[in-house]
Short mmCIF file of C-alpha atoms in Angstrom, two decimals:
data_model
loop_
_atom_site.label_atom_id
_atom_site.label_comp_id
_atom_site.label_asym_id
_atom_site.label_seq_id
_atom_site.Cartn_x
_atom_site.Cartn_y
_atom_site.Cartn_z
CA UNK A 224 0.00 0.00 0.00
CA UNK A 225 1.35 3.52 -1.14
CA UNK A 226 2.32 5.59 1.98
CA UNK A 227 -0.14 8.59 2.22
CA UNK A 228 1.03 12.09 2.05
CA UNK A 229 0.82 13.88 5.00
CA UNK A 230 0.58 18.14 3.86
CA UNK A 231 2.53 20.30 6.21
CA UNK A 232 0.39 24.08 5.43
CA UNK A 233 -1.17 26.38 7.47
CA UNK A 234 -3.49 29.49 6.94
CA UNK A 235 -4.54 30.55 3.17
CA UNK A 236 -2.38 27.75 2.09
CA UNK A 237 -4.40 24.62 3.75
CA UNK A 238 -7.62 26.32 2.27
CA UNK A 239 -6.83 24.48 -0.72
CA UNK A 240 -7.19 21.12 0.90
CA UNK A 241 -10.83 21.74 2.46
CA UNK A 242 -11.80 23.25 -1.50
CA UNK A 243 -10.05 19.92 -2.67
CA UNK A 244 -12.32 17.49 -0.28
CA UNK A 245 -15.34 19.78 -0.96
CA UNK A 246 -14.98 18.87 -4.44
CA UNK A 247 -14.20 14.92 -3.81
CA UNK A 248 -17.45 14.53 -1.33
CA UNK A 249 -20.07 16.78 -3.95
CA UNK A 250 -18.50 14.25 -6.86
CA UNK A 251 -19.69 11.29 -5.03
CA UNK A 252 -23.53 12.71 -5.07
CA UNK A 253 -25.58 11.00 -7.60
CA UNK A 254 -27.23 14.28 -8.52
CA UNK A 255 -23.78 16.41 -9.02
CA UNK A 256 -23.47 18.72 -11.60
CA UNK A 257 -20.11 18.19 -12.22
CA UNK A 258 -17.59 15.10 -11.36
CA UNK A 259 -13.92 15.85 -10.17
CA UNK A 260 -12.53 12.68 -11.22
CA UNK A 261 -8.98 13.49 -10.01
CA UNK A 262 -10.11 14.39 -6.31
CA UNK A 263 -12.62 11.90 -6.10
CA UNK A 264 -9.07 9.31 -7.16
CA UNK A 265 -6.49 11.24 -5.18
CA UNK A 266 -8.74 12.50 -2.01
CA UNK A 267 -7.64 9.14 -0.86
CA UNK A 268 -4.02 10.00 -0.88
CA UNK A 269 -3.95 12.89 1.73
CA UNK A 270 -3.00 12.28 5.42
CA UNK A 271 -5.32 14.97 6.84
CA UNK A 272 -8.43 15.68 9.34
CA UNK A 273 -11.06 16.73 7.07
CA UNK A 274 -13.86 16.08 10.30
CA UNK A 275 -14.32 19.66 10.43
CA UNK A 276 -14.38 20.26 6.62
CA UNK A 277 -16.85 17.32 6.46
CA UNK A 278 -19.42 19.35 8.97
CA UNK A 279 -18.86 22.89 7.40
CA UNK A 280 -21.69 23.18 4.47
CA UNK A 281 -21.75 26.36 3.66
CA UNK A 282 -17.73 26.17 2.86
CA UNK A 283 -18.56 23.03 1.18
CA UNK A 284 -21.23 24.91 -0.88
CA UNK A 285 -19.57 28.33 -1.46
CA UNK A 286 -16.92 25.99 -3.42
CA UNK A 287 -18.92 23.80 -5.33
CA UNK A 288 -20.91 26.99 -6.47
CA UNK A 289 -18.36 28.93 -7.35
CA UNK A 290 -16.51 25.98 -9.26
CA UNK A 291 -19.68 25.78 -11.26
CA UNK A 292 -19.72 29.56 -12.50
CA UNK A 293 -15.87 29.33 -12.90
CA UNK A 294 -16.20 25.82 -14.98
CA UNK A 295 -18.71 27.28 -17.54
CA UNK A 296 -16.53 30.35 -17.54
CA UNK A 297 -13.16 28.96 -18.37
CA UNK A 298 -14.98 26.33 -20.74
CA UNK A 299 -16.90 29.60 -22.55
CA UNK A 300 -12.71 30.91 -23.06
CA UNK A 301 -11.20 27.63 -24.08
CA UNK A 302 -14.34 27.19 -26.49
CA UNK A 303 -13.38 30.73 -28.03
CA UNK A 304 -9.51 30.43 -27.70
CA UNK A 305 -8.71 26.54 -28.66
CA UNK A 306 -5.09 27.01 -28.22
CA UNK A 307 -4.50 29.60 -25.82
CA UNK A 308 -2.41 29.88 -22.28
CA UNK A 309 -4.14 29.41 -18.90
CA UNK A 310 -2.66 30.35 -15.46
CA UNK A 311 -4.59 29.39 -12.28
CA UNK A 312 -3.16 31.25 -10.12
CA UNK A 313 -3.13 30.04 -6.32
CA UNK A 314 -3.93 26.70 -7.99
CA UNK A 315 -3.95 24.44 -5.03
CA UNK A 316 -5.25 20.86 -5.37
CA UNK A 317 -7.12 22.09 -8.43
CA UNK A 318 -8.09 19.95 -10.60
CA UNK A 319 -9.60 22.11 -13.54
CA UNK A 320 -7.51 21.35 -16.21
CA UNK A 321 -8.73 17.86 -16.46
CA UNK A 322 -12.28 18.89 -17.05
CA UNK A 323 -11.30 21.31 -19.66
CA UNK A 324 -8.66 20.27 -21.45
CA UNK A 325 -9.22 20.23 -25.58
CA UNK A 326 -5.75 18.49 -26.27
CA UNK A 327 -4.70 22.15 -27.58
CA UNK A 328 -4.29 24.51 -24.46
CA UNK A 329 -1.41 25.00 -22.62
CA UNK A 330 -1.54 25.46 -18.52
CA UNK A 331 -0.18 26.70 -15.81
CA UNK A 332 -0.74 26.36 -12.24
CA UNK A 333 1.27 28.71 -9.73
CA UNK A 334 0.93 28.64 -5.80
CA UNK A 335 3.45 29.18 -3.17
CA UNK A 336 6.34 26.09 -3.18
CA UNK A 337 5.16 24.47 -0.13
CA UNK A 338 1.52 24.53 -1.97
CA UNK A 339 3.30 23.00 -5.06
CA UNK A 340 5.31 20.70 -3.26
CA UNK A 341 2.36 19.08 -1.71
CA UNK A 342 0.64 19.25 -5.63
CA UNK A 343 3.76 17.45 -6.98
CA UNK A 344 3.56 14.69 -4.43
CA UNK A 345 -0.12 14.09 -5.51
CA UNK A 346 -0.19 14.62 -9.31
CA UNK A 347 2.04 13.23 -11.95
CA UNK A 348 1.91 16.57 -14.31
CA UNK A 349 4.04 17.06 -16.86
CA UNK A 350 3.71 17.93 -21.12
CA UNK A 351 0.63 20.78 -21.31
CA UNK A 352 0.50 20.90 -17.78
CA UNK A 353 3.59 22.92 -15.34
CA UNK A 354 3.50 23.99 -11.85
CA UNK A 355 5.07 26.90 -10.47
CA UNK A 356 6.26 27.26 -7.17
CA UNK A 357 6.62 30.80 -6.55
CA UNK A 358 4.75 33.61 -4.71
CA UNK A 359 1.54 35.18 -6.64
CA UNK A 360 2.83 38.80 -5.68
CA UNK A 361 6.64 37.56 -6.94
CA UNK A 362 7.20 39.19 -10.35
CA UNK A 363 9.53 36.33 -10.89
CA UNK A 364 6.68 33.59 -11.97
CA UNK A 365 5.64 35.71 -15.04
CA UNK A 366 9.00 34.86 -16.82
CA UNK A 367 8.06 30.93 -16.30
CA UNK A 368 5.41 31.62 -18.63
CA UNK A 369 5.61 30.88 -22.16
CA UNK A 370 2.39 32.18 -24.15
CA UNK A 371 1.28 33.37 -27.48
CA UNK A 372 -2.18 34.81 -28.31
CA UNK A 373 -4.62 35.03 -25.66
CA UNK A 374 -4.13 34.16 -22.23
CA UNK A 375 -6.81 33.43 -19.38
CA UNK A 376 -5.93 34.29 -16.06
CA UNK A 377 -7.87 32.25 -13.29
CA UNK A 378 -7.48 33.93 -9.28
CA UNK A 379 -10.02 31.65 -7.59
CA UNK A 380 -9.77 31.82 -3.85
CA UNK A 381 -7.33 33.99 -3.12
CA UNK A 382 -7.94 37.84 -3.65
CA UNK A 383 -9.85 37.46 0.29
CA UNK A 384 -6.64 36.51 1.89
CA UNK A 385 -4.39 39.06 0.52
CA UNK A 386 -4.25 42.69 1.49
CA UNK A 387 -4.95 45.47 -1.12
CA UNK A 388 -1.70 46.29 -1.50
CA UNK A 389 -1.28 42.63 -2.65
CA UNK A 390 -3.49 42.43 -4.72
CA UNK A 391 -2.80 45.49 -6.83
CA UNK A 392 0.66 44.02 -6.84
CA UNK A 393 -0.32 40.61 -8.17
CA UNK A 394 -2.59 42.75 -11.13
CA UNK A 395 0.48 45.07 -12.01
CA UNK A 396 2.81 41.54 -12.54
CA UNK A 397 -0.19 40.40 -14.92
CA UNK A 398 -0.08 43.69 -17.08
CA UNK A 399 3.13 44.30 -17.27
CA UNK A 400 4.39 41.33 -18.44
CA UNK A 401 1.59 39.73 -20.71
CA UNK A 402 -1.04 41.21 -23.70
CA UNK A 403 -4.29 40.06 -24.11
CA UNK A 404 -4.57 38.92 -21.00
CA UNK A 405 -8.01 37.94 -19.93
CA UNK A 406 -8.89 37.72 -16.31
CA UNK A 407 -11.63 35.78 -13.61
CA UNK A 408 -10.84 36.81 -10.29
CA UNK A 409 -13.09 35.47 -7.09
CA UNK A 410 -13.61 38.34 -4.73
CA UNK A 411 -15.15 38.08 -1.46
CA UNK A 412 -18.16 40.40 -0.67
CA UNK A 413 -17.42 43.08 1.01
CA UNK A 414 -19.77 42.12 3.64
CA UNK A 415 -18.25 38.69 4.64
CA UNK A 416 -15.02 40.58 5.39
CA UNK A 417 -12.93 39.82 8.86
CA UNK A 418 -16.24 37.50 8.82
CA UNK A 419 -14.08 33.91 8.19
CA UNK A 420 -15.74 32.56 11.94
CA UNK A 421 -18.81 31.60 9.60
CA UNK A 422 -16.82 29.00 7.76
CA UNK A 423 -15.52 26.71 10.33
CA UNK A 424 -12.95 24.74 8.06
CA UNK A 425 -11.56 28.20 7.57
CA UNK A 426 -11.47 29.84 10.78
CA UNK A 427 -9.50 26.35 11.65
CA UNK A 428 -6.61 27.04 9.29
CA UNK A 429 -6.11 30.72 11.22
CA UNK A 430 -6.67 32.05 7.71
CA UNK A 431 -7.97 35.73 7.49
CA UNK A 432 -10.76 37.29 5.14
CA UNK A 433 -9.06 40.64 4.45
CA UNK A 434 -10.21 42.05 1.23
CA UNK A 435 -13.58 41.86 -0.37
CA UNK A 436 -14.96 43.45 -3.52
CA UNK A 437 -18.58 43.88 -5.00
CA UNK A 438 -17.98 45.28 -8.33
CA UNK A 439 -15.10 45.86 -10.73
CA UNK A 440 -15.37 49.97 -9.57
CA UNK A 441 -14.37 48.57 -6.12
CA UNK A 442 -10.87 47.42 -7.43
CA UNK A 443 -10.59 50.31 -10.32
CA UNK A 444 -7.51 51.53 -8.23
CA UNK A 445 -5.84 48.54 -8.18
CA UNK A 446 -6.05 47.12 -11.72
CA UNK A 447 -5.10 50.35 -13.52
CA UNK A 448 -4.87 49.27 -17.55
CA UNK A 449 -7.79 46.98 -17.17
CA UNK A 450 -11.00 47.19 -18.11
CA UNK A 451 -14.25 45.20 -17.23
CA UNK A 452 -16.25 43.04 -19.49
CA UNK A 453 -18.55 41.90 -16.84
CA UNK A 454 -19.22 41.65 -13.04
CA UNK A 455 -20.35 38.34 -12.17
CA UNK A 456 -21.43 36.02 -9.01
CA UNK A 457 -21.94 32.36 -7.78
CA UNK A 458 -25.34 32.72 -7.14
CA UNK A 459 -26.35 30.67 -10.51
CA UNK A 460 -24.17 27.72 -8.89
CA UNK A 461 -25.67 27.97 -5.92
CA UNK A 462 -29.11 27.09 -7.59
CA UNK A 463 -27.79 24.77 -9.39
CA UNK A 464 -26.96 22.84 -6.17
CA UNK A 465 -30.36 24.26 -4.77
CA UNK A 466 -32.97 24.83 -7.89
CA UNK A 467 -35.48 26.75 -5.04
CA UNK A 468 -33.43 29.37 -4.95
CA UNK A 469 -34.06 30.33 -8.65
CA UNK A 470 -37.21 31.73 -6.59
CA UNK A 471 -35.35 34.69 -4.95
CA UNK A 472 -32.40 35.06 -7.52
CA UNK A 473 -34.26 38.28 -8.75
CA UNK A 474 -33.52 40.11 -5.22
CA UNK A 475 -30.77 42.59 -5.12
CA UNK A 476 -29.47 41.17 -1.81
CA UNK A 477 -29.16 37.62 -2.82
CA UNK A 478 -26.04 39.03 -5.15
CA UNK A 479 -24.79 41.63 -2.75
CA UNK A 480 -23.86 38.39 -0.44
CA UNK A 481 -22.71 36.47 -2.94
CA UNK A 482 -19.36 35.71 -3.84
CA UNK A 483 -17.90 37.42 -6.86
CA UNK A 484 -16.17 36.91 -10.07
CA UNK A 485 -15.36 40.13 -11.82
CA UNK A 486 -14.02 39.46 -15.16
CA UNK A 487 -11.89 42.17 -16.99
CA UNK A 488 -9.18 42.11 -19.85
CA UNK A 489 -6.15 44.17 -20.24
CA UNK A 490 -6.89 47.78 -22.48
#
């Protein structure tokens, strides 16, 4: 029997295993809406305590929402762009590339190299698929990338843990070093901020809601040479996983609490 890998993270970083068994458990539901073959396979090969993960549902359903919205997303670029670049930035245990891939693109996944170091021991990536251990706000990872034509950048789960100041800095790497670049970014609502106690699996990890964002006129400041194409939410996922709440959809304050996903491209 293969020895199990036992992940040595803590705070933003361990997020990515709680997203990771989120995934696994909603595959194994007869009525899913989408199946993560590779967690549902690898899941198996963690050393961890996901008891408190396996009790938190509304972390459980904030990711399987927003990996919904962010599936048909990506899959509406890849459809449009058959052979272009993507980066999924603060990657973690994801697992996207394996539902999307056409045989054409090319992708990237970037986290921090204890993040990566943990991916590598799980996954056997290599050919259209590299992973990049470096920092997110570390101009260094844009020169791992090699890309021609358009380029989709993907910054799910992350933009909540990093400060402003980080997050304009992880914007500036993106449009200084590539054109048309094309970009998803997750952003907390600004009303869930310094608000992580909700979501116990979180609040475990010591990890810290710090920046939130409603609209793309909320981060205007900090992506300077951008401009929006749309502003966008999870709340279609989460009626996907519960069709009753098409019912109240139509009310303003079911997308004000909602998680984000402003998309903009670079002007």
């Amino acid at each position: 029997m293969q020895e199990k890998i036992k992940p040595i993270l803590n705070g933003a970083a361990e997020t990515m295993l709680q997203s990771f068994y989120a995934r696994a458990q909603y595959s194994k539901n007869k009525r899913h809406k989408f199946y993560d073959a590779k967690a549902v396979e690898l899941v198996e090969k963690i050393d961890y305590d996901f008891t408190v993960a396996t009790n938190d549902s509304l972390m459980s359903y904030g990711v399987i929402a927003r990996t919904l919205v962010f599936d048909e997303l990506v899959k509406e670029f890849i459809d449009e762009n058959p052979t272009c670049t993507v980066v999924n930035i603060a990657c973690g245990l994801d697992t996207r590339f394996y539902r999307m891939d056409n045989g054409k693109i090319t992708w990237y996944n970037l986290d921090l190299p204890e993040t990566v170091e943990v991916r590598n021991q799980i996954f056997a990536e290599s050919g259209r698929v590299s992973n990049i251990g470096i920092s997110a706000t570390d101009s260094a990872w844009a020169k791992e990338i090699k890309a021609d034509g358009n380029i989709l950048f993907i910054i799910e789960g992350l933009s909540m843990y990093l400060t402003r100041e980080d997050n304009a800095q992880m914007l500036r790497i993106i449009r200084e070093n590539f054109d048309n670049a094309y970009v998803l970014m997750e952003c907390l609502s600004k009303r869930w901020v310094a608000k992580e106690n909700v979501e116990k699996s979180i609040q475990k990890t010591g990890a810290k809601f710090i920046f939130g964002a409603d609209s793309f006129d909320d981060i205007k400041d900090i992506a300077r040479g951008f401009r929006s194409v749309k502003d966008d939410d999870i709340t279609r996922g989460m009626s996907a996983i519960f069709p009753v709440l098409k019912l109240i959809n139509w009310l303003p304050i079911a997308h004000k609490l909602s998680q984000k996903i402003l998309i903009f491209e670079k002007v």
